[in-house]
mmCIF file of C-alpha atoms in Angstrom:
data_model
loop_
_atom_site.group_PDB
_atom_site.id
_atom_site.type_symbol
_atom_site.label_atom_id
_atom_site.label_comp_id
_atom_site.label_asym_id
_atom_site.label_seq_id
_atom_site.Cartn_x
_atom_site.Cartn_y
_atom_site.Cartn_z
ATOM 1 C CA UNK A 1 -17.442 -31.084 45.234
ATOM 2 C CA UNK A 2 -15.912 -29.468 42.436
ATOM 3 C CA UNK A 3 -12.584 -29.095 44.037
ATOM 4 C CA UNK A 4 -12.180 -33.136 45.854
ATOM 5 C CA UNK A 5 -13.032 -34.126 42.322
ATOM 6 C CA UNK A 6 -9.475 -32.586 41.146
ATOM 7 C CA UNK A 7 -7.476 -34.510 43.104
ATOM 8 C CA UNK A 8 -5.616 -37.658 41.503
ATOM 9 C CA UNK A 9 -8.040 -40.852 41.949
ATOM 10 C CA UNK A 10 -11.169 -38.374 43.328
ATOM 11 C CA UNK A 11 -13.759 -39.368 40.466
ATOM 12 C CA UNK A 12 -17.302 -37.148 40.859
ATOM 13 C CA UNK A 13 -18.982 -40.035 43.020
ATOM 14 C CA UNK A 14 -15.975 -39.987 45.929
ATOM 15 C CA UNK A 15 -16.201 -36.380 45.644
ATOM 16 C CA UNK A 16 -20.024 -36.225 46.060
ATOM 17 C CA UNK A 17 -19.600 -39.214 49.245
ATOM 18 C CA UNK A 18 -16.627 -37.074 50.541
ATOM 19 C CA UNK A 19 -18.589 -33.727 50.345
ATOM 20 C CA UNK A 20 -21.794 -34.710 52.420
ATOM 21 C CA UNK A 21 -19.909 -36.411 54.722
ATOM 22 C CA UNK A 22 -17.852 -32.548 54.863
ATOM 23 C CA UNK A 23 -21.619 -31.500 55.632
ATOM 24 C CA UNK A 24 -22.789 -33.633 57.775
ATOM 25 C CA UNK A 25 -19.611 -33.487 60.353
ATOM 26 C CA UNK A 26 -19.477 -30.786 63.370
ATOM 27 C CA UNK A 27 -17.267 -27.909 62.367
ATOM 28 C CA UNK A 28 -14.749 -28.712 64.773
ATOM 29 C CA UNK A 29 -13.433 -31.968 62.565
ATOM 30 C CA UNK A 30 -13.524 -30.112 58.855
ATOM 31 C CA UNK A 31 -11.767 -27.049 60.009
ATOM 32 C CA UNK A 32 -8.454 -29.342 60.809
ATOM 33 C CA UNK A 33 -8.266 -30.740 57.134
ATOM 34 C CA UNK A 34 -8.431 -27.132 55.463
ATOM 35 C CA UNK A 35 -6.478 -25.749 58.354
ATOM 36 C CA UNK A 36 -3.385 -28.879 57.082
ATOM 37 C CA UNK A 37 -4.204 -27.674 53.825
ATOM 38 C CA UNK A 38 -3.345 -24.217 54.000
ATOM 39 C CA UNK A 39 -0.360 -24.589 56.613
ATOM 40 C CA UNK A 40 1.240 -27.236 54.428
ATOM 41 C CA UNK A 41 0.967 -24.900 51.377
ATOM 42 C CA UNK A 42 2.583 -22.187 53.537
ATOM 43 C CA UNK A 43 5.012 -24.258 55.575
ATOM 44 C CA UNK A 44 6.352 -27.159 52.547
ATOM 45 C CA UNK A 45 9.169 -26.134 50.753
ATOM 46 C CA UNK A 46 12.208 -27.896 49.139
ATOM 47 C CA UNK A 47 15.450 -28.796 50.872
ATOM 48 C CA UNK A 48 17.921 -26.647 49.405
ATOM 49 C CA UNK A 49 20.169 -29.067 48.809
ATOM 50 C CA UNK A 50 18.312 -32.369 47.923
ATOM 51 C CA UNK A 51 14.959 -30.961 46.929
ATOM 52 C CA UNK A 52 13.214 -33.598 49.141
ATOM 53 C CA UNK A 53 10.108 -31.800 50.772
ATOM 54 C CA UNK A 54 10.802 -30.052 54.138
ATOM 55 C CA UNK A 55 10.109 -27.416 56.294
ATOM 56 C CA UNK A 56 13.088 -25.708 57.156
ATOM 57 C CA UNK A 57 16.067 -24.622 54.917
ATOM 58 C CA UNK A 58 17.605 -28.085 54.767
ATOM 59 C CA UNK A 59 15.687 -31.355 55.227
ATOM 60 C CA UNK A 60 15.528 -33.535 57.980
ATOM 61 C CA UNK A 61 17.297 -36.157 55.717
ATOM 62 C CA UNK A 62 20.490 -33.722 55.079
ATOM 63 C CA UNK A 63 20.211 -32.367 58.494
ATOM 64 C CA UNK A 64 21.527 -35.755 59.723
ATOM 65 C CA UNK A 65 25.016 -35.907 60.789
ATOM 66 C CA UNK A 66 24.936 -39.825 61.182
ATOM 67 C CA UNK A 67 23.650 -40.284 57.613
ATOM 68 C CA UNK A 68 26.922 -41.412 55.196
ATOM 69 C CA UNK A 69 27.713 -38.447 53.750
ATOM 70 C CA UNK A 70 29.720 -40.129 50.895
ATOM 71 C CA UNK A 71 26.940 -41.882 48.872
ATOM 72 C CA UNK A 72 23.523 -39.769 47.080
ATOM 73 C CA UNK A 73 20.712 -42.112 45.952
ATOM 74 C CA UNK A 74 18.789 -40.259 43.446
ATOM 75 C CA UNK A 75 14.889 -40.369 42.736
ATOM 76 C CA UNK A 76 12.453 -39.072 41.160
ATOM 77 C CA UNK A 77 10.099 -37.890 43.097
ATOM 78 C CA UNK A 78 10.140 -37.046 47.423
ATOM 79 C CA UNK A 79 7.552 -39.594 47.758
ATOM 80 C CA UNK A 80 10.299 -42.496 46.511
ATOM 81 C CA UNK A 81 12.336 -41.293 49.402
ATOM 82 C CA UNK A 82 9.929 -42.690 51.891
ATOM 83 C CA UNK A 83 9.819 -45.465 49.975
ATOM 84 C CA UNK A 84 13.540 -46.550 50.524
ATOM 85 C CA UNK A 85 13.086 -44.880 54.042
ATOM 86 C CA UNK A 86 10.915 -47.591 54.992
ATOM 87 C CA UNK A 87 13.549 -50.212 53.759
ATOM 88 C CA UNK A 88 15.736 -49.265 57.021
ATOM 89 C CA UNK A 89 18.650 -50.712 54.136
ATOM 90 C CA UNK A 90 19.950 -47.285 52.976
ATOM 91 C CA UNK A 91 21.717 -44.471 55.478
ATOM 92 C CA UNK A 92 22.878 -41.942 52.673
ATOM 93 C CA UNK A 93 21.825 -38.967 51.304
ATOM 94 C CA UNK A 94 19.198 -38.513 48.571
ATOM 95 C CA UNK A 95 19.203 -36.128 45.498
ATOM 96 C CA UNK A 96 14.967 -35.493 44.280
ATOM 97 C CA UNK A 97 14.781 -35.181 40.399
ATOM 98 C CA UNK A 98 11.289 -33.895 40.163
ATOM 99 C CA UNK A 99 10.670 -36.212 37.607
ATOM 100 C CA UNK A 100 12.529 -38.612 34.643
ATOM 101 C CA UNK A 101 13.803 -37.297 31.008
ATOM 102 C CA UNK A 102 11.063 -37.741 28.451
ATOM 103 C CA UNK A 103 11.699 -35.727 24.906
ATOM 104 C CA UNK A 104 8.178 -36.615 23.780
ATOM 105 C CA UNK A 105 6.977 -34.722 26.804
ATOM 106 C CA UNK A 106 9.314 -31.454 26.231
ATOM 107 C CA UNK A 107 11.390 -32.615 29.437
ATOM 108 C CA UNK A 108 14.887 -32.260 28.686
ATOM 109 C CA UNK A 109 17.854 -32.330 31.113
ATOM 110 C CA UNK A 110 17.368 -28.670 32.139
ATOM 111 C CA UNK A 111 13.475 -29.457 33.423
ATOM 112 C CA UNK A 112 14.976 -31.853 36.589
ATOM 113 C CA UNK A 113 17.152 -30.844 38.372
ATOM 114 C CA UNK A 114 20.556 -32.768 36.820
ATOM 115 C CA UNK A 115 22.522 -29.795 36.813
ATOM 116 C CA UNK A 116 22.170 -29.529 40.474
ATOM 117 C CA UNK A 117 23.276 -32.952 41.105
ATOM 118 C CA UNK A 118 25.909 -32.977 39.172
ATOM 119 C CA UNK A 119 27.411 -29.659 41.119
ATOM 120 C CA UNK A 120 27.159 -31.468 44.399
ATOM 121 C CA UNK A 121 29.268 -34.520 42.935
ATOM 122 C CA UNK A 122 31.698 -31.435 42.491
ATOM 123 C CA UNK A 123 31.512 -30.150 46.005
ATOM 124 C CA UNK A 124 30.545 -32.644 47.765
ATOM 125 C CA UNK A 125 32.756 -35.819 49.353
ATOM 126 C CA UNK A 126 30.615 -38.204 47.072
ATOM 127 C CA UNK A 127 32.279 -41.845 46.473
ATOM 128 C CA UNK A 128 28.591 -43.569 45.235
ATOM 129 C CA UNK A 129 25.887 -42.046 43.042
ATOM 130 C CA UNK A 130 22.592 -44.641 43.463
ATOM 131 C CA UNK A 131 20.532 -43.901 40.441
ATOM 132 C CA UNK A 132 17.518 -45.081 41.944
ATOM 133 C CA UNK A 133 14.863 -44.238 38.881
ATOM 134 C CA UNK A 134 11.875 -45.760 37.977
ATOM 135 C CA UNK A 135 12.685 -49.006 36.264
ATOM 136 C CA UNK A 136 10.497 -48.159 32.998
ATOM 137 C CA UNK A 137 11.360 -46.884 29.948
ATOM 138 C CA UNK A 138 12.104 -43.279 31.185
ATOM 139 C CA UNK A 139 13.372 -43.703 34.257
ATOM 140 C CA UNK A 140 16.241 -46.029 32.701
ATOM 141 C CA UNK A 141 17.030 -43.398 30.219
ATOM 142 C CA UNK A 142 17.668 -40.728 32.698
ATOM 143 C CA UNK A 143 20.025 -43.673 34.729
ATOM 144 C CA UNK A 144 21.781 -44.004 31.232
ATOM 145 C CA UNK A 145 22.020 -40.194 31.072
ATOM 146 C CA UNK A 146 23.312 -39.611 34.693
ATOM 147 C CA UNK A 147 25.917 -42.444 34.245
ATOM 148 C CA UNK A 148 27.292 -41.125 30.855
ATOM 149 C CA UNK A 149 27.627 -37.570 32.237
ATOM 150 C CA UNK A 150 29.411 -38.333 35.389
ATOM 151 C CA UNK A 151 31.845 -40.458 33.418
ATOM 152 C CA UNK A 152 32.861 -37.418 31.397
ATOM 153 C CA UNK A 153 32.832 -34.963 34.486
ATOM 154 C CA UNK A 154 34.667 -36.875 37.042
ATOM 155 C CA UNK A 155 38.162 -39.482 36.842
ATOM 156 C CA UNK A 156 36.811 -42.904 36.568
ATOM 157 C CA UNK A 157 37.731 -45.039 39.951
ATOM 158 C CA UNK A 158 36.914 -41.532 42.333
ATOM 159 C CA UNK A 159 33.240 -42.302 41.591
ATOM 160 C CA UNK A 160 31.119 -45.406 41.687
ATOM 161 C CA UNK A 161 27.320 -45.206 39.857
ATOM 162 C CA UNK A 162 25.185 -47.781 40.909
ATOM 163 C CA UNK A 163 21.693 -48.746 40.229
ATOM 164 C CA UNK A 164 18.884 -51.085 41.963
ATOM 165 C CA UNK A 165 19.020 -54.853 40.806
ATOM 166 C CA UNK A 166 16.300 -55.404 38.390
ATOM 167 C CA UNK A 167 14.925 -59.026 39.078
ATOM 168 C CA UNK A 168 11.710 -60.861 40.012
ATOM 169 C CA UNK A 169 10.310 -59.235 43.351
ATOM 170 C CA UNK A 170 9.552 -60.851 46.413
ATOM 171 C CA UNK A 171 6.625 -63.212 46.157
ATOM 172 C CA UNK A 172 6.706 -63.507 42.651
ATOM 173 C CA UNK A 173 5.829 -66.818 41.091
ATOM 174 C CA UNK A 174 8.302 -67.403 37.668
ATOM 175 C CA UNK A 175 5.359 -68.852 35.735
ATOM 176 C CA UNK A 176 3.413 -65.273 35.351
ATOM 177 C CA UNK A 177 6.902 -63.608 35.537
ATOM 178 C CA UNK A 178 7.641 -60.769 32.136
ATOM 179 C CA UNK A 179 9.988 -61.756 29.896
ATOM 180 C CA UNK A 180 12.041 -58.860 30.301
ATOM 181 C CA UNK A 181 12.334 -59.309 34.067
ATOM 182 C CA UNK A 182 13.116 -62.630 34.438
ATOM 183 C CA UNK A 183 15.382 -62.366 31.483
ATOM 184 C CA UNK A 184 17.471 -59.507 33.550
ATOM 185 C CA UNK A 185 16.502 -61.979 36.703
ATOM 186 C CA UNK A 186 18.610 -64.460 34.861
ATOM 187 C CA UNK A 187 21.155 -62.257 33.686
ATOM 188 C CA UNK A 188 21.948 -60.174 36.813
ATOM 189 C CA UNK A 189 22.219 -63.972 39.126
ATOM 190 C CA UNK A 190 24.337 -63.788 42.290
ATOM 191 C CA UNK A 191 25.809 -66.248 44.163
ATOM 192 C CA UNK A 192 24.482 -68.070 47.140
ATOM 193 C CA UNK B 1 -20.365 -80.062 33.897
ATOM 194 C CA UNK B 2 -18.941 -81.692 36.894
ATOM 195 C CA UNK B 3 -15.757 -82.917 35.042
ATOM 196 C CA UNK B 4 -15.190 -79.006 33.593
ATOM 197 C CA UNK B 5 -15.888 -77.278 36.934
ATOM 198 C CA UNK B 6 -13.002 -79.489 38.563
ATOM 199 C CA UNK B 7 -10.804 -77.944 36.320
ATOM 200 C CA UNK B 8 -8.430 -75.023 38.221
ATOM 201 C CA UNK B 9 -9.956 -71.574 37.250
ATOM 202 C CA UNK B 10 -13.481 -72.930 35.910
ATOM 203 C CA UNK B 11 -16.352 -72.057 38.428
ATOM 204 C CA UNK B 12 -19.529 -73.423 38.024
ATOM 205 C CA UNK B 13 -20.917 -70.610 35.506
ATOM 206 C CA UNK B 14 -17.956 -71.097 33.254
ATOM 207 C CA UNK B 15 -18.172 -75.058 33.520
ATOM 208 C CA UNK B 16 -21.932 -74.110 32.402
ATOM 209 C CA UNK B 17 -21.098 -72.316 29.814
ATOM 210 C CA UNK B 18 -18.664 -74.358 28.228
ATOM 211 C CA UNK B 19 -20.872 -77.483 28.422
ATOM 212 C CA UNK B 20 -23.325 -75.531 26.380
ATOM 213 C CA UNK B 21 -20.835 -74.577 23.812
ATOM 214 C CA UNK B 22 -19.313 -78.401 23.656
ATOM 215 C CA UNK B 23 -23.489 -79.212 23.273
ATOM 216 C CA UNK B 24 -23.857 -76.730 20.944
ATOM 217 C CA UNK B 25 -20.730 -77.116 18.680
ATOM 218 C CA UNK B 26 -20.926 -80.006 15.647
ATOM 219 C CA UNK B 27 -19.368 -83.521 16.584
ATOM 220 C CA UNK B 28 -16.365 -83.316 14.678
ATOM 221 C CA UNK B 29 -14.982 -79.738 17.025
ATOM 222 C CA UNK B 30 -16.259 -81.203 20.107
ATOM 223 C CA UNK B 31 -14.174 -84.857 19.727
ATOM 224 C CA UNK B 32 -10.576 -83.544 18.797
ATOM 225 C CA UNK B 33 -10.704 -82.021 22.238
ATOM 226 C CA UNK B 34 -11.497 -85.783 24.030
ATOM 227 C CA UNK B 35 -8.691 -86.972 21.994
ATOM 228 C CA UNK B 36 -6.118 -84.300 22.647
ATOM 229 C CA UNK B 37 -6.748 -85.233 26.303
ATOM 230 C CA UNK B 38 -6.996 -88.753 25.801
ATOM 231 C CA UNK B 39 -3.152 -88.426 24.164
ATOM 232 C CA UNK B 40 -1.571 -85.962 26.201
ATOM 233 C CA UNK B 41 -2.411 -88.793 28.827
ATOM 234 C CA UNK B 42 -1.053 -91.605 27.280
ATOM 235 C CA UNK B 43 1.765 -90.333 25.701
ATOM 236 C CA UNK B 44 3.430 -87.187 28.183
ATOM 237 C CA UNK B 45 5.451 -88.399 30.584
ATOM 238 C CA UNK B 46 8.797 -87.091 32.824
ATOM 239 C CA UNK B 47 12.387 -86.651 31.187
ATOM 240 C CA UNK B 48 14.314 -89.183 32.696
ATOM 241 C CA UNK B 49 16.886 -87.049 33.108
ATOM 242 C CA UNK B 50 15.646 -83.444 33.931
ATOM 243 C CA UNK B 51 11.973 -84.319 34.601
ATOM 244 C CA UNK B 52 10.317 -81.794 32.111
ATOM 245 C CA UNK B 53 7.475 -83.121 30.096
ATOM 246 C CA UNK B 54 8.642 -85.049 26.982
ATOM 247 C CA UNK B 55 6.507 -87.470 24.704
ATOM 248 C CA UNK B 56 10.478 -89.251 24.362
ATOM 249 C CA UNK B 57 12.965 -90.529 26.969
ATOM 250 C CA UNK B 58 14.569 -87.541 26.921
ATOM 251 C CA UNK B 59 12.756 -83.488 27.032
ATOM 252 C CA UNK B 60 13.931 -81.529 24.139
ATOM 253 C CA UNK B 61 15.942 -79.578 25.688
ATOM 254 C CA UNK B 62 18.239 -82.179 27.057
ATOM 255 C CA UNK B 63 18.263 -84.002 23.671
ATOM 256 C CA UNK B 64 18.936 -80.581 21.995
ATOM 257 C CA UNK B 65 23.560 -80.992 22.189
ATOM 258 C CA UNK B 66 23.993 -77.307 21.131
ATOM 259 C CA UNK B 67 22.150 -76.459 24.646
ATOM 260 C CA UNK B 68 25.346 -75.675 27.748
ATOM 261 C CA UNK B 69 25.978 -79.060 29.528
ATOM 262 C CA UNK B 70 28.085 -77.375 32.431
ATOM 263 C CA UNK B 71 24.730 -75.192 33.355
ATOM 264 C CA UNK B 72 21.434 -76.396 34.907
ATOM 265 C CA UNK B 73 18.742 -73.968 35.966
ATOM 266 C CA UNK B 74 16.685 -75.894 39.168
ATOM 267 C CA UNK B 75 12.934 -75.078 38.629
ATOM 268 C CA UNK B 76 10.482 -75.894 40.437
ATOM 269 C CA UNK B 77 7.559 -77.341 37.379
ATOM 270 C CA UNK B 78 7.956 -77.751 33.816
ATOM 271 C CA UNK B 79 6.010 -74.461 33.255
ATOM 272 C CA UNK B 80 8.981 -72.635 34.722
ATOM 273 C CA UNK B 81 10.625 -73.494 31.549
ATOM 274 C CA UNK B 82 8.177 -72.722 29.385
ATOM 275 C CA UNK B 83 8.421 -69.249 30.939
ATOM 276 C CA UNK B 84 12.680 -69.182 30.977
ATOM 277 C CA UNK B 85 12.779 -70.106 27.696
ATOM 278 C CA UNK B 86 10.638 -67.417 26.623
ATOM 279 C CA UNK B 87 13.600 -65.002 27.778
ATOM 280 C CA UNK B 88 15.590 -66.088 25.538
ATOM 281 C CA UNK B 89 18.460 -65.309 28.216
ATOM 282 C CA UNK B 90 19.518 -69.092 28.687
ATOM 283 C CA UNK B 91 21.511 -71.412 26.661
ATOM 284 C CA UNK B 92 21.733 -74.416 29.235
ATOM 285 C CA UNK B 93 19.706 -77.772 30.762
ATOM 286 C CA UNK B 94 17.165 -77.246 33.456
ATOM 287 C CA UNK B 95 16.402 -79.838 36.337
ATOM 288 C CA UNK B 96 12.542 -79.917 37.595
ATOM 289 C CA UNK B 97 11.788 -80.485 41.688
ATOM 290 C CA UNK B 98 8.489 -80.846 40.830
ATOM 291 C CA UNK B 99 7.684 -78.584 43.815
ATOM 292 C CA UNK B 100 9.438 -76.566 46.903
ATOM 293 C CA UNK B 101 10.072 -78.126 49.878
ATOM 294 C CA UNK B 102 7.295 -77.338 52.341
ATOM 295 C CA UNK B 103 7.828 -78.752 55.754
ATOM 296 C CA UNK B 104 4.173 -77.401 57.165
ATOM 297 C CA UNK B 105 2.784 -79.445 54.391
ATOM 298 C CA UNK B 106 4.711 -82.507 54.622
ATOM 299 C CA UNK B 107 7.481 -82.169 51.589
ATOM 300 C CA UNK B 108 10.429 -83.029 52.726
ATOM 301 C CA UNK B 109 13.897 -83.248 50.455
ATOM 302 C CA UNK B 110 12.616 -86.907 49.705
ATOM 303 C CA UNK B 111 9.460 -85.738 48.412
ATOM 304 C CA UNK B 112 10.950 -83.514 45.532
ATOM 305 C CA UNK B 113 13.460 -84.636 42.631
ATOM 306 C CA UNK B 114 16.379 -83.345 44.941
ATOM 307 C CA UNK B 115 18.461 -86.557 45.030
ATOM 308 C CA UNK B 116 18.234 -86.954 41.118
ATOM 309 C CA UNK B 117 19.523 -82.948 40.925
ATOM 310 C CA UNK B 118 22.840 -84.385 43.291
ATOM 311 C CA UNK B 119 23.426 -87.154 41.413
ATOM 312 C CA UNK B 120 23.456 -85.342 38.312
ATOM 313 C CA UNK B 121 26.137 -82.953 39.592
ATOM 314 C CA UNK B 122 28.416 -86.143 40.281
ATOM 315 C CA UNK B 123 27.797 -87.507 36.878
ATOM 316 C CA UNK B 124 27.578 -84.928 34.619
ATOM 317 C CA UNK B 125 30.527 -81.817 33.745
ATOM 318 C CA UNK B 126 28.355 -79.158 35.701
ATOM 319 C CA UNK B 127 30.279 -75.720 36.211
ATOM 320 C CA UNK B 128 27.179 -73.440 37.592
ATOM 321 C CA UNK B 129 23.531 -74.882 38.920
ATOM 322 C CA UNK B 130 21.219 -71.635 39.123
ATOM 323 C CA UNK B 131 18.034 -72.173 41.278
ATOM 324 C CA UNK B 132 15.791 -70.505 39.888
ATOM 325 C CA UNK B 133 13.039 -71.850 42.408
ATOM 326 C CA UNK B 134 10.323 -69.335 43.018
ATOM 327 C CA UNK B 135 11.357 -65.818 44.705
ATOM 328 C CA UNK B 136 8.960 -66.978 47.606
ATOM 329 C CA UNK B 137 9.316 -68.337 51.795
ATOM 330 C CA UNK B 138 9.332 -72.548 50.089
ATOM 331 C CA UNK B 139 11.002 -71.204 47.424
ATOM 332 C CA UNK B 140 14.028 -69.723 49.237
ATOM 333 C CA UNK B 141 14.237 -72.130 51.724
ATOM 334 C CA UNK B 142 14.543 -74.830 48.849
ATOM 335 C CA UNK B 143 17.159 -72.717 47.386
ATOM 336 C CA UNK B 144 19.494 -72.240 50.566
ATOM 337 C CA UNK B 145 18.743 -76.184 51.540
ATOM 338 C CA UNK B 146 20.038 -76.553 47.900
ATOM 339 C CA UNK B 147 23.148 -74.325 47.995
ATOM 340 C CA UNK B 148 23.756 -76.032 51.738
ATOM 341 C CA UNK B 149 23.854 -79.780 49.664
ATOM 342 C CA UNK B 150 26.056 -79.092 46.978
ATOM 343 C CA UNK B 151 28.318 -77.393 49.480
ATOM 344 C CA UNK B 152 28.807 -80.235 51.665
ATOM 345 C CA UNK B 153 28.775 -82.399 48.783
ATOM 346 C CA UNK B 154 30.928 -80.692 46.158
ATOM 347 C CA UNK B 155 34.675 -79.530 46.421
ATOM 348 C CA UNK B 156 34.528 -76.056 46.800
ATOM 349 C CA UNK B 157 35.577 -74.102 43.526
ATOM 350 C CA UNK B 158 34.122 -76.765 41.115
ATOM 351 C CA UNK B 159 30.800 -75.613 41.126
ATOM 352 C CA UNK B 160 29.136 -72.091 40.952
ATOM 353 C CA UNK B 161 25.732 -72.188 43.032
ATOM 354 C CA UNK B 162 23.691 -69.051 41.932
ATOM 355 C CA UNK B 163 20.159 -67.477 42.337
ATOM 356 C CA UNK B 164 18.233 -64.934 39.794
ATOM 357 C CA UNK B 165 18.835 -61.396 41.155
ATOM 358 C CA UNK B 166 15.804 -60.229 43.495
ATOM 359 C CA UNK B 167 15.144 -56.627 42.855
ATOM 360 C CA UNK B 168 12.349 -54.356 40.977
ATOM 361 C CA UNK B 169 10.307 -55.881 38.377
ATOM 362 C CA UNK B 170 10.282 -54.266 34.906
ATOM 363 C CA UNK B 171 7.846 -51.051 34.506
ATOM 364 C CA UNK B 172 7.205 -50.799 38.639
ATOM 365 C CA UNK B 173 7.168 -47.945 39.977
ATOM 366 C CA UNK B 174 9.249 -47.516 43.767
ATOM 367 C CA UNK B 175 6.983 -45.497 45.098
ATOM 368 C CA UNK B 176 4.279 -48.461 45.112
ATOM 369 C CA UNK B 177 7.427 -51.366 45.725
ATOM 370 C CA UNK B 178 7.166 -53.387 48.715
ATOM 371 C CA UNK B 179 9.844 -52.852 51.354
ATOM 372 C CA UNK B 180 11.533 -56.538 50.703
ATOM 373 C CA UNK B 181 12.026 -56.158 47.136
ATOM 374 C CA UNK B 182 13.222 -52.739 47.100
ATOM 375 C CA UNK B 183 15.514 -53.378 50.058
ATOM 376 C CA UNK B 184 17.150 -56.263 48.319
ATOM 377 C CA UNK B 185 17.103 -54.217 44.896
ATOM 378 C CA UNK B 186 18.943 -51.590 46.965
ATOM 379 C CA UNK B 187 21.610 -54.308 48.308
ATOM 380 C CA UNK B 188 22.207 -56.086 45.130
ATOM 381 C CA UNK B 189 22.430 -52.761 43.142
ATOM 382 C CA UNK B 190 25.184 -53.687 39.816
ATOM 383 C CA UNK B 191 27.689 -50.851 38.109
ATOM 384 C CA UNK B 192 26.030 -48.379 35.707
#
């Protein structure tokens, strides 16, 4: 019980529910879910080149020869990844952060991995960096960050940096809309 | 307690509740309330020009002459205003459907203030008309039947037909985005 109740959203009451039901099950259909545990703790590891989760040296993302090898989308975290995956609007490569800048926190540019990305722009035939952060307070710093630096490290016009429209999302209703969104909603029009 | 619980929002607890209160309160914070109803009746009525709410001829926003004449923001009800004005972001009129077009439900292009909106194109120095009609299935549809319009009826170049940017609302987090919204996000992404 003690152990469910330390994962994220697992309060002691889930845990309890989630342990007797552990109990009461035959053997045969518990053993699977520590058996996934383990193997995924043994098997996971991060692609060597994107640091999206994988199992092999490279993931299955970079192993793809059909994916556009001239434009990275960067996130956060490997989880935003299937996120955009799911789109079916993006078919370029990613570059996993591990997380946004946040001084308050003690995470500086040398916590996520920046210094990595910035070395592929290097080596790599890149034409369009997609900074693809959260759109909160942190996650547009580290888009500010990433666009400043690759200004000074590469000749402007070889390199475009991009980032997601910020706007009212799909369903939205403009009465009950933030200020803030609507006002970059307004600001960031396109047209029809 | 019948007259409170038709209101939008107010249940039949609430409409209890508040009947108490109005019981409870002395006469003189009980009547202003009537009153303010009683005027907001008799005196509120449509812009003749834009169709916000006004207690004049004309809203305040179209008697206002330092507002943009050559822009008008389509909404779909006055509270869309309200909530675009709150931004800050705009500087021009606005023009009110008073509603999307809804075939399923019987609105039409007759039904909404959409021949008043192309009449005021013809008569009045508009450069850009943004519709700003809710990010939703009778909201887009009204925009593209819009945009469709002023095509057929405008000389192309004279006007600017535009739409707030659909993308990722302020503070969301991608991982938890719905595929729509973070697809078009990912297509409408601007220079860093």
């Amino acid at each position: 019980m003690d152990e469910l109740a330390k994962l994220p959203g697992i309060g002691p009451k889930t845990a309890q529910r989630l342990t007797f039901y552990l109990l009461r099950v035959p053997v045969e259909e518990a053993l699977p879910l520590a058996h996934a545990i383990v193997e995924v703790k043994e098997t996971m590891r991060f692609c060597a080149r994107c640091f999206n989760l994988t199992e092999q040296e490279l993931c299955a993302v970079c192993r793809d020869p059909r994916r556009d090898q001239q434009v990275i989308c960067v996130v956060e975290e490997p989880s935003d990844i299937l996120s955009i995956e799911r789109t079916h609007e993006y078919r370029g490569l990613y570059h996993v952060l591990g997380g946004a800048l946040s001084p308050l926190d003690g995470i500086g540019p040398e916590k996520i991995h920046l210094q990595e990305l910035f070395e592929r722009v290097e080596a790599e035939p890149v034409k369009e960096i997609i900074v693809a952060t959260n759109p909160n307070l942190m996650g547009e710093a580290t888009a500010l960050y990433i666009a400043e630096q690759l200004t000074k490290q590469v000749a402007s016009g070889r390199l475009r940096v991009t980032r997601p429209a910020a706007g009212l999302p799909m369903g939205a209703d403009l009465e009950y809309a933030d200020e803030v969104t609507l006002g970059r909603a307004l600001s960031g029009r396109r047209d029809l």
